[in-house]
Amino acid sequence: MQRSPIKFCRECGQAVIYRLPDDGDTKPRAICTSCHTVHYENPLNVVGTVPVWGETGDQVLLCLRNIEPRKGKWTLPAGFMELAETTAEGALRETIEEAGAQIEMGELFTLMSVPRVGQVHLYYRARLLSPVFDPGFETVEARLFTEDQIPWDEIAFRTVRETLERYFEDRRQGRFGCHTFDIA
Amino acid sequence: MQRSPIKFCRECGQAVIYRLPDDGDTKPRAICTSCHTVHYENPLNVVGTVPVWGETGDQVLLCLRNIEPRKGKWTLPAGFMELAETTAEGALRETIEEAGAQIEMGELFTLMSVPRVGQVHLYYRARLLSPVFDPGFETVEARLFTEDQIPWDEIAFRTVRETLERYFEDRRQGRFGCHTFDIA
């Protein structure tokens, strides 16, 4: 886990300690030494799309990252899901923010747990409505790639590489599934 | 959204204010007035199972809730996903904790966004290995129900009702899908 431990209570500002709560819970939690609020820490969802172009969906949109982590590497448009949105709404929002792409959302394509970093990544298939992009500040460049053109050694995240591999595999089979698997 | 706003910084204990960060972010965040740490708030995942018994999977395991919310109502075993586990591991853990049931995990069955409360609910199909249960303190009773026996008006959550309805519908069709939809 790469998140830093909680040091102070968000309710009253006093120090917390990690201990087992008194309610039967079996995991140590950050508990306020003053107001006794229990602070839970939970996984984050990352939501994104596989935006494709061409009658047969042979080209995929990738974004060259302008921010850390993995600045200078290529990724599918994706980011942290926000409160008050659905997984699909978050995936659409990230695609607009990072690539300035116009898309029609499709089905859920991959759901991957990444327990090492406490994350779940969800990618939806999407159909590009235009090959013209207008990337935001997080992206240097948004560009279409065929399978042969994809810079496989320059992909930012394993979740993205695995999702791309399954996209082209399913495309060859002529049938798209919903793939759930874990990234160790 | 039903979570209370952040009042104090978890890093240094000083007061936060909600404002737009300086990094181009478009949403107000809780930002520390002293150390300037930005505190993000994100959706939580609830993970659970549809544990079934009988050669044709005609009986489903439900748990009578012994805790709020919806104490005294029936639910599928489920709870908040924890750090350092996968969605399927969390679903299995909750099934053991709440029902004391032995199961073989199956495929992802429903994925439901519930934006009103900032949650995503995921249910996996599961095959019970025994009809004997040993519920934990969160559960008054764990019991098998056929479709006709299910107390439809006493189901704790809409996500559970919708998942049960789709289970029996798919069972009639003889084919189980992966259902993604939203609960308004």
GROMACS .gro file of C-alpha atoms in nm:
model
  368
    1MET     CA    1   0.000   0.000   0.000
    2GLN     CA    2   0.147   0.333  -0.096
    3ARG     CA    3  -0.077   0.573   0.092
    4SER     CA    4   0.058   0.746   0.400
    5PRO     CA    5  -0.105   0.664   0.734
    6ILE     CA    6  -0.364   0.900   0.883
    7LYS     CA    7  -0.208   1.113   1.157
    8PHE     CA    8  -0.494   1.342   1.269
    9CYS     CA    9  -0.875   1.324   1.297
   10ARG     CA   10  -1.069   1.493   1.015
   11GLU     CA   11  -1.356   1.564   1.256
   12CYS     CA   12  -1.171   1.734   1.543
   13GLY     CA   13  -0.803   1.771   1.444
   14GLN     CA   14  -0.664   1.566   1.735
   15ALA     CA   15  -0.413   1.279   1.698
   16VAL     CA   16  -0.527   0.929   1.593
   17ILE     CA   17  -0.378   0.591   1.682
   18TYR     CA   18  -0.413   0.268   1.484
   19ARG     CA   19  -0.589   0.000   1.689
   20LEU     CA   20  -0.874  -0.253   1.667
   21PRO     CA   21  -1.212  -0.079   1.709
   22ASP     CA   22  -1.445  -0.196   1.988
   23ASP     CA   23  -1.725  -0.307   1.752
   24GLY     CA   24  -1.594  -0.651   1.654
   25ASP     CA   25  -1.396  -0.523   1.353
   26THR     CA   26  -1.087  -0.740   1.291
   27LYS     CA   27  -0.863  -0.477   1.127
   28PRO     CA   28  -0.668  -0.194   1.294
   29ARG     CA   29  -0.817   0.146   1.203
   30ALA     CA   30  -0.708   0.505   1.263
   31ILE     CA   31  -0.914   0.602   1.571
   32CYS     CA   32  -0.921   0.952   1.721
   33THR     CA   33  -0.776   0.970   2.073
   34SER     CA   34  -1.017   1.255   2.154
   35CYS     CA   35  -1.356   1.209   1.981
   36HIS     CA   36  -1.304   0.834   1.903
   37THR     CA   37  -1.412   0.866   1.538
   38VAL     CA   38  -1.302   0.559   1.338
   39HIS     CA   39  -1.141   0.647   1.005
   40TYR     CA   40  -1.168   0.382   0.731
   41GLU     CA   41  -0.935   0.363   0.430
   42ASN     CA   42  -1.065   0.195   0.118
   43PRO     CA   43  -0.964   0.122  -0.242
   44LEU     CA   44  -1.001   0.384  -0.514
   45ASN     CA   45  -1.162   0.329  -0.854
   46VAL     CA   46  -0.988   0.436  -1.174
   47VAL     CA   47  -1.231   0.466  -1.469
   48GLY     CA   48  -1.150   0.505  -1.837
   49THR     CA   49  -1.231   0.409  -2.194
   50VAL     CA   50  -1.093   0.224  -2.496
   51PRO     CA   51  -1.194   0.479  -2.765
   52VAL     CA   52  -1.177   0.328  -3.115
   53TRP     CA   53  -1.201   0.470  -3.466
   54GLY     CA   54  -1.257   0.317  -3.807
   55GLU     CA   55  -1.543   0.103  -3.935
   56THR     CA   56  -1.385  -0.207  -3.784
   57GLY     CA   57  -1.246  -0.032  -3.476
   58ASP     CA   58  -0.890  -0.096  -3.588
   59GLN     CA   59  -0.750   0.226  -3.440
   60VAL     CA   60  -0.731   0.308  -3.069
   61LEU     CA   61  -0.686   0.650  -2.910
   62LEU     CA   62  -0.388   0.684  -2.675
   63CYS     CA   63  -0.274   0.987  -2.476
   64LEU     CA   64   0.088   1.087  -2.412
   65ARG     CA   65   0.105   1.171  -2.041
   66ASN     CA   66   0.210   1.522  -1.943
   67ILE     CA   67   0.198   1.453  -1.566
   68GLU     CA   68   0.348   1.211  -1.319
   69PRO     CA   69   0.333   0.921  -1.265
   70ARG     CA   70   0.468   0.788  -1.597
   71LYS     CA   71   0.506   1.129  -1.763
   72GLY     CA   72   0.610   1.075  -2.126
   73LYS     CA   73   0.439   0.734  -2.152
   74TRP     CA   74   0.122   0.647  -2.345
   75THR     CA   75  -0.209   0.564  -2.177
   76LEU     CA   76  -0.577   0.515  -2.241
   77PRO     CA   77  -0.782   0.809  -2.106
   78ALA     CA   78  -0.864   0.730  -1.740
   79GLY     CA   79  -0.860   0.878  -1.393
   80PHE     CA   80  -1.000   0.857  -1.041
   81MET     CA   81  -1.377   0.818  -1.015
   82GLU     CA   82  -1.542   1.112  -0.834
   83LEU     CA   83  -1.828   1.125  -0.587
   84ALA     CA   84  -2.178   1.178  -0.737
   85GLU     CA   85  -2.097   1.012  -1.069
   86THR     CA   86  -2.140   0.661  -1.208
   87THR     CA   87  -1.846   0.452  -1.333
   88ALA     CA   88  -1.952   0.519  -1.695
   89GLU     CA   89  -1.998   0.893  -1.632
   90GLY     CA   90  -1.649   0.908  -1.480
   91ALA     CA   91  -1.499   0.721  -1.776
   92LEU     CA   92  -1.669   0.962  -2.020
   93ARG     CA   93  -1.556   1.266  -1.819
   94GLU     CA   94  -1.194   1.151  -1.814
   95THR     CA   95  -1.201   1.088  -2.189
   96ILE     CA   96  -1.322   1.444  -2.250
   97GLU     CA   97  -1.079   1.598  -1.997
   98GLU     CA   98  -0.767   1.411  -2.109
   99ALA     CA   99  -0.822   1.375  -2.483
  100GLY     CA  100  -1.097   1.622  -2.574
  101ALA     CA  101  -1.252   1.330  -2.763
  102GLN     CA  102  -1.617   1.293  -2.857
  103ILE     CA  103  -1.733   0.938  -2.792
  104GLU     CA  104  -2.035   0.713  -2.771
  105MET     CA  105  -1.998   0.493  -2.462
  106GLY     CA  106  -2.011   0.115  -2.501
  107GLU     CA  107  -2.007  -0.178  -2.260
  108LEU     CA  108  -1.781  -0.245  -1.962
  109PHE     CA  109  -1.475  -0.420  -2.105
  110THR     CA  110  -1.221  -0.480  -1.824
  111LEU     CA  111  -1.244  -0.478  -1.445
  112MET     CA  112  -0.905  -0.523  -1.278
  113SER     CA  113  -0.818  -0.524  -0.909
  114VAL     CA  114  -0.471  -0.391  -0.827
  115PRO     CA  115  -0.448  -0.477  -0.455
  116ARG     CA  116  -0.083  -0.370  -0.423
  117VAL     CA  117  -0.191  -0.007  -0.462
  118GLY     CA  118  -0.549  -0.042  -0.332
  119GLN     CA  119  -0.717   0.031  -0.665
  120VAL     CA  120  -0.980  -0.112  -0.900
  121HIS     CA  121  -0.954  -0.015  -1.268
  122LEU     CA  122  -1.257  -0.023  -1.500
  123TYR     CA  123  -1.243   0.037  -1.877
  124TYR     CA  124  -1.543   0.078  -2.108
  125ARG     CA  125  -1.537   0.032  -2.483
  126ALA     CA  126  -1.621   0.355  -2.668
  127ARG     CA  127  -1.674   0.460  -3.030
  128LEU     CA  128  -1.506   0.783  -3.140
  129LEU     CA  129  -1.744   1.020  -3.319
  130SER     CA  130  -1.457   1.223  -3.468
  131PRO     CA  131  -1.082   1.173  -3.526
  132VAL     CA  132  -1.013   1.528  -3.405
  133PHE     CA  133  -0.897   1.567  -3.043
  134ASP     CA  134  -0.842   1.856  -2.807
  135PRO     CA  135  -0.629   1.726  -2.518
  136GLY     CA  136  -0.626   1.894  -2.175
  137PHE     CA  137  -0.323   1.993  -1.969
  138GLU     CA  138  -0.263   1.634  -1.850
  139THR     CA  139  -0.192   1.521  -2.208
  140VAL     CA  140   0.088   1.624  -2.447
  141GLU     CA  141  -0.072   1.459  -2.747
  142ALA     CA  142  -0.374   1.238  -2.830
  143ARG     CA  143  -0.325   1.011  -3.130
  144LEU     CA  144  -0.479   0.709  -3.306
  145PHE     CA  145  -0.281   0.385  -3.330
  146THR     CA  146  -0.342   0.057  -3.511
  147GLU     CA  147  -0.233  -0.257  -3.324
  148ASP     CA  148   0.098  -0.263  -3.513
  149GLN     CA  149   0.168   0.102  -3.441
  150ILE     CA  150   0.110   0.088  -3.065
  151PRO     CA  151   0.431   0.168  -2.871
  152TRP     CA  152   0.398  -0.143  -2.651
  153ASP     CA  153   0.719  -0.069  -2.460
  154GLU     CA  154   0.607   0.284  -2.386
  155ILE     CA  155   0.268   0.209  -2.228
  156ALA     CA  156   0.227   0.386  -1.893
  157PHE     CA  157   0.047   0.116  -1.690
  158ARG     CA  158   0.005  -0.260  -1.696
  159THR     CA  159  -0.374  -0.220  -1.667
  160VAL     CA  160  -0.368  -0.024  -1.994
  161ARG     CA  161  -0.146  -0.277  -2.173
  162GLU     CA  162  -0.362  -0.570  -2.059
  163THR     CA  163  -0.679  -0.389  -2.165
  164LEU     CA  164  -0.534  -0.307  -2.510
  165GLU     CA  165  -0.416  -0.667  -2.560
  166ARG     CA  166  -0.763  -0.799  -2.478
  167TYR     CA  167  -0.928  -0.543  -2.706
  168PHE     CA  168  -0.732  -0.655  -3.012
  169GLU     CA  169  -0.769  -1.023  -2.918
  170ASP     CA  170  -1.148  -0.990  -2.885
  171ARG     CA  171  -1.161  -0.788  -3.208
  172ARG     CA  172  -0.989  -1.077  -3.389
  173GLN     CA  173  -1.242  -1.319  -3.238
  174GLY     CA  174  -1.525  -1.089  -3.353
  175ARG     CA  175  -1.678  -1.092  -3.003
  176PHE     CA  176  -1.620  -0.859  -2.708
  177GLY     CA  177  -1.649  -0.991  -2.354
  178CYS     CA  178  -1.632  -0.838  -2.008
  179HIS     CA  179  -1.292  -0.935  -1.866
  180THR     CA  180  -1.239  -0.947  -1.490
  181PHE     CA  181  -0.891  -1.027  -1.363
  182ASP     CA  182  -0.631  -0.912  -1.113
  183ILE     CA  183  -0.295  -0.741  -1.146
  184ALA     CA  184  -0.060  -0.893  -0.887
  185MET     CA  185  -2.388   1.260  -0.076
  186GLN     CA  186  -2.423   1.149   0.282
  187ARG     CA  187  -2.068   1.180   0.406
  188SER     CA  188  -1.979   1.469   0.635
  189PRO     CA  189  -1.731   1.726   0.503
  190ILE     CA  190  -1.366   1.707   0.609
  191LYS     CA  191  -1.292   1.966   0.882
  192PHE     CA  192  -0.925   1.904   0.968
  193CYS     CA  193  -0.608   1.791   0.785
  194ARG     CA  194  -0.511   1.425   0.838
  195GLU     CA  195  -0.143   1.516   0.788
  196CYS     CA  196  -0.104   1.806   1.035
  197GLY     CA  197  -0.434   1.848   1.225
  198GLN     CA  198  -0.497   2.207   1.114
  199ALA     CA  199  -0.825   2.334   0.965
  200VAL     CA  200  -0.910   2.278   0.597
  201ILE     CA  201  -1.120   2.491   0.363
  202TYR     CA  202  -1.300   2.375   0.049
  203ARG     CA  203  -1.166   2.554  -0.260
  204LEU     CA  204  -1.037   2.484  -0.613
  205PRO     CA  205  -0.678   2.355  -0.603
  206ASP     CA  206  -0.410   2.545  -0.797
  207ASP     CA  207  -0.327   2.253  -1.030
  208GLY     CA  208  -0.607   2.294  -1.286
  209ASP     CA  209  -0.851   2.068  -1.099
  210THR     CA  210  -1.211   2.179  -1.161
  211LYS     CA  211  -1.368   2.057  -0.835
  212PRO     CA  212  -1.348   2.214  -0.488
  213ARG     CA  213  -1.139   1.999  -0.252
  214ALA     CA  214  -1.067   2.010   0.120
  215ILE     CA  215  -0.726   2.187   0.133
  216CYS     CA  216  -0.523   2.239   0.450
  217THR     CA  217  -0.481   2.605   0.547
  218SER     CA  218  -0.143   2.522   0.702
  219CYS     CA  219   0.040   2.249   0.502
  220HIS     CA  220  -0.177   2.284   0.185
  221THR     CA  221  -0.236   1.909   0.150
  222VAL     CA  222  -0.528   1.843  -0.088
  223HIS     CA  223  -0.773   1.582   0.047
  224TYR     CA  224  -0.970   1.389  -0.216
  225GLU     CA  225  -1.298   1.210  -0.144
  226ASN     CA  226  -1.393   0.920  -0.369
  227PRO     CA  227  -1.660   0.651  -0.405
  228LEU     CA  228  -1.651   0.332  -0.197
  229ASN     CA  229  -1.689  -0.020  -0.333
  230VAL     CA  230  -1.931  -0.267  -0.175
  231VAL     CA  231  -1.851  -0.627  -0.268
  232GLY     CA  232  -2.064  -0.937  -0.215
  233THR     CA  233  -2.191  -1.266  -0.352
  234VAL     CA  234  -2.507  -1.443  -0.470
  235PRO     CA  235  -2.445  -1.780  -0.298
  236VAL     CA  236  -2.669  -2.052  -0.442
  237TRP     CA  237  -2.751  -2.410  -0.341
  238GLY     CA  238  -2.912  -2.703  -0.519
  239GLU     CA  239  -2.816  -2.876  -0.841
  240THR     CA  240  -2.994  -2.609  -1.043
  241GLY     CA  241  -2.906  -2.319  -0.813
  242ASP     CA  242  -3.271  -2.273  -0.717
  243GLN     CA  243  -3.198  -2.160  -0.360
  244VAL     CA  244  -3.020  -1.838  -0.261
  245LEU     CA  245  -2.857  -1.758   0.072
  246LEU     CA  246  -2.985  -1.444   0.244
  247CYS     CA  247  -2.876  -1.291   0.575
  248LEU     CA  248  -3.106  -1.121   0.828
  249ARG     CA  249  -2.924  -0.802   0.927
  250ASN     CA  250  -2.835  -0.756   1.293
  251ILE     CA  251  -2.686  -0.406   1.242
  252GLU     CA  252  -2.792  -0.071   1.102
  253PRO     CA  253  -2.865   0.036   0.837
  254ARG     CA  254  -3.171  -0.180   0.765
  255LYS     CA  255  -3.146  -0.392   1.078
  256GLY     CA  256  -3.412  -0.666   1.059
  257LYS     CA  257  -3.412  -0.675   0.677
  258TRP     CA  258  -3.270  -0.947   0.450
  259THR     CA  259  -2.960  -0.901   0.238
  260LEU     CA  260  -2.703  -1.086   0.029
  261PRO     CA  261  -2.366  -1.110   0.209
  262ALA     CA  262  -2.170  -0.793   0.117
  263GLY     CA  263  -1.965  -0.514   0.268
  264PHE     CA  264  -1.704  -0.247   0.204
  265MET     CA  265  -1.400  -0.357   0.004
  266GLU     CA  266  -1.075  -0.324   0.203
  267LEU     CA  267  -0.727  -0.215   0.100
  268ALA     CA  268  -0.489  -0.492  -0.012
  269GLU     CA  269  -0.765  -0.722  -0.142
  270THR     CA  270  -0.922  -0.782  -0.482
  271THR     CA  271  -1.295  -0.735  -0.546
  272ALA     CA  272  -1.342  -1.114  -0.548
  273GLU     CA  273  -1.136  -1.162  -0.230
  274GLY     CA  274  -1.349  -0.898  -0.057
  275ALA     CA  275  -1.670  -1.064  -0.171
  276LEU     CA  276  -1.549  -1.401  -0.041
  277ARG     CA  277  -1.437  -1.247   0.290
  278GLU     CA  278  -1.774  -1.081   0.346
  279THR     CA  279  -1.957  -1.407   0.271
  280ILE     CA  280  -1.750  -1.588   0.532
  281GLU     CA  281  -1.780  -1.305   0.789
  282GLU     CA  282  -2.153  -1.245   0.755
  283ALA     CA  283  -2.286  -1.594   0.682
  284GLY     CA  284  -2.008  -1.835   0.778
  285ALA     CA  285  -2.076  -1.996   0.441
  286GLN     CA  286  -1.833  -2.210   0.242
  287ILE     CA  287  -1.843  -2.113  -0.125
  288GLU     CA  288  -1.673  -2.156  -0.458
  289MET     CA  289  -1.651  -1.815  -0.625
  290GLY     CA  290  -1.801  -1.767  -0.972
  291GLU     CA  291  -1.808  -1.483  -1.223
  292LEU     CA  292  -1.886  -1.114  -1.170
  293PHE     CA  293  -2.266  -1.086  -1.199
  294THR     CA  294  -2.373  -0.725  -1.129
  295LEU     CA  295  -2.186  -0.394  -1.120
  296MET     CA  296  -2.406  -0.107  -1.004
  297SER     CA  297  -2.315   0.257  -0.950
  298VAL     CA  298  -2.513   0.431  -0.675
  299PRO     CA  299  -2.401   0.794  -0.725
  300ARG     CA  300  -2.643   0.935  -0.466
  301VAL     CA  301  -2.435   0.776  -0.190
  302GLY     CA  302  -2.101   0.765  -0.374
  303GLN     CA  303  -2.082   0.386  -0.397
  304VAL     CA  304  -2.025   0.109  -0.652
  305HIS     CA  305  -2.171  -0.235  -0.568
  306LEU     CA  306  -2.029  -0.554  -0.720
  307TYR     CA  307  -2.182  -0.900  -0.677
  308TYR     CA  308  -2.025  -1.230  -0.781
  309ARG     CA  309  -2.210  -1.554  -0.837
  310ALA     CA  310  -2.101  -1.827  -0.593
  311ARG     CA  311  -2.177  -2.196  -0.538
  312LEU     CA  312  -2.241  -2.304  -0.180
  313LEU     CA  313  -2.036  -2.609  -0.080
  314SER     CA  314  -2.256  -2.682   0.222
  315PRO     CA  315  -2.607  -2.580   0.339
  316VAL     CA  316  -2.477  -2.528   0.693
  317PHE     CA  317  -2.397  -2.169   0.797
  318ASP     CA  318  -2.230  -2.003   1.091
  319PRO     CA  319  -2.326  -1.633   1.080
  320GLY     CA  320  -2.115  -1.363   1.247
  321PHE     CA  321  -2.235  -1.087   1.479
  322GLU     CA  322  -2.368  -0.876   1.189
  323THR     CA  323  -2.623  -1.143   1.102
  324VAL     CA  324  -2.919  -1.276   1.306
  325GLU     CA  325  -2.982  -1.568   1.074
  326ALA     CA  326  -2.855  -1.705   0.740
  327ARG     CA  327  -3.113  -1.904   0.543
  328LEU     CA  328  -3.178  -2.048   0.197
  329PHE     CA  329  -3.474  -1.923  -0.008
  330THR     CA  330  -3.626  -2.034  -0.336
  331GLU     CA  331  -3.752  -1.751  -0.561
  332ASP     CA  332  -4.109  -1.797  -0.430
  333GLN     CA  333  -3.995  -1.788  -0.068
  334ILE     CA  334  -3.788  -1.468  -0.089
  335PRO     CA  335  -3.934  -1.193   0.132
  336TRP     CA  336  -3.929  -0.936  -0.152
  337ASP     CA  337  -4.079  -0.662   0.064
  338GLU     CA  338  -3.821  -0.718   0.336
  339ILE     CA  339  -3.504  -0.687   0.125
  340ALA     CA  340  -3.257  -0.440   0.281
  341PHE     CA  341  -3.123  -0.265  -0.031
  342ARG     CA  342  -3.234  -0.199  -0.387
  343THR     CA  343  -2.895  -0.325  -0.516
  344VAL     CA  344  -2.970  -0.662  -0.352
  345ARG     CA  345  -3.325  -0.681  -0.489
  346GLU     CA  346  -3.212  -0.593  -0.842
  347THR     CA  347  -2.930  -0.849  -0.823
  348LEU     CA  348  -3.169  -1.123  -0.702
  349GLU     CA  349  -3.423  -1.040  -0.975
  350ARG     CA  350  -3.154  -1.067  -1.244
  351TYR     CA  351  -3.022  -1.392  -1.096
  352PHE     CA  352  -3.358  -1.568  -1.123
  353GLU     CA  353  -3.426  -1.413  -1.466
  354ASP     CA  354  -3.089  -1.534  -1.602
  355ARG     CA  355  -3.145  -1.875  -1.441
  356ARG     CA  356  -3.474  -1.907  -1.632
  357GLN     CA  357  -3.291  -1.811  -1.954
  358GLY     CA  358  -3.026  -2.072  -1.877
  359ARG     CA  359  -2.748  -1.816  -1.931
  360PHE     CA  360  -2.577  -1.582  -1.684
  361GLY     CA  361  -2.450  -1.244  -1.800
  362CYS     CA  362  -2.252  -0.961  -1.639
  363HIS     CA  363  -2.502  -0.684  -1.570
  364THR     CA  364  -2.387  -0.324  -1.539
  365PHE     CA  365  -2.645  -0.061  -1.453
  366ASP     CA  366  -2.703   0.235  -1.224
  367ILE     CA  367  -2.929   0.292  -0.925
  368ALA     CA  368  -3.066   0.646  -0.946
   0.00000   0.00000   0.00000
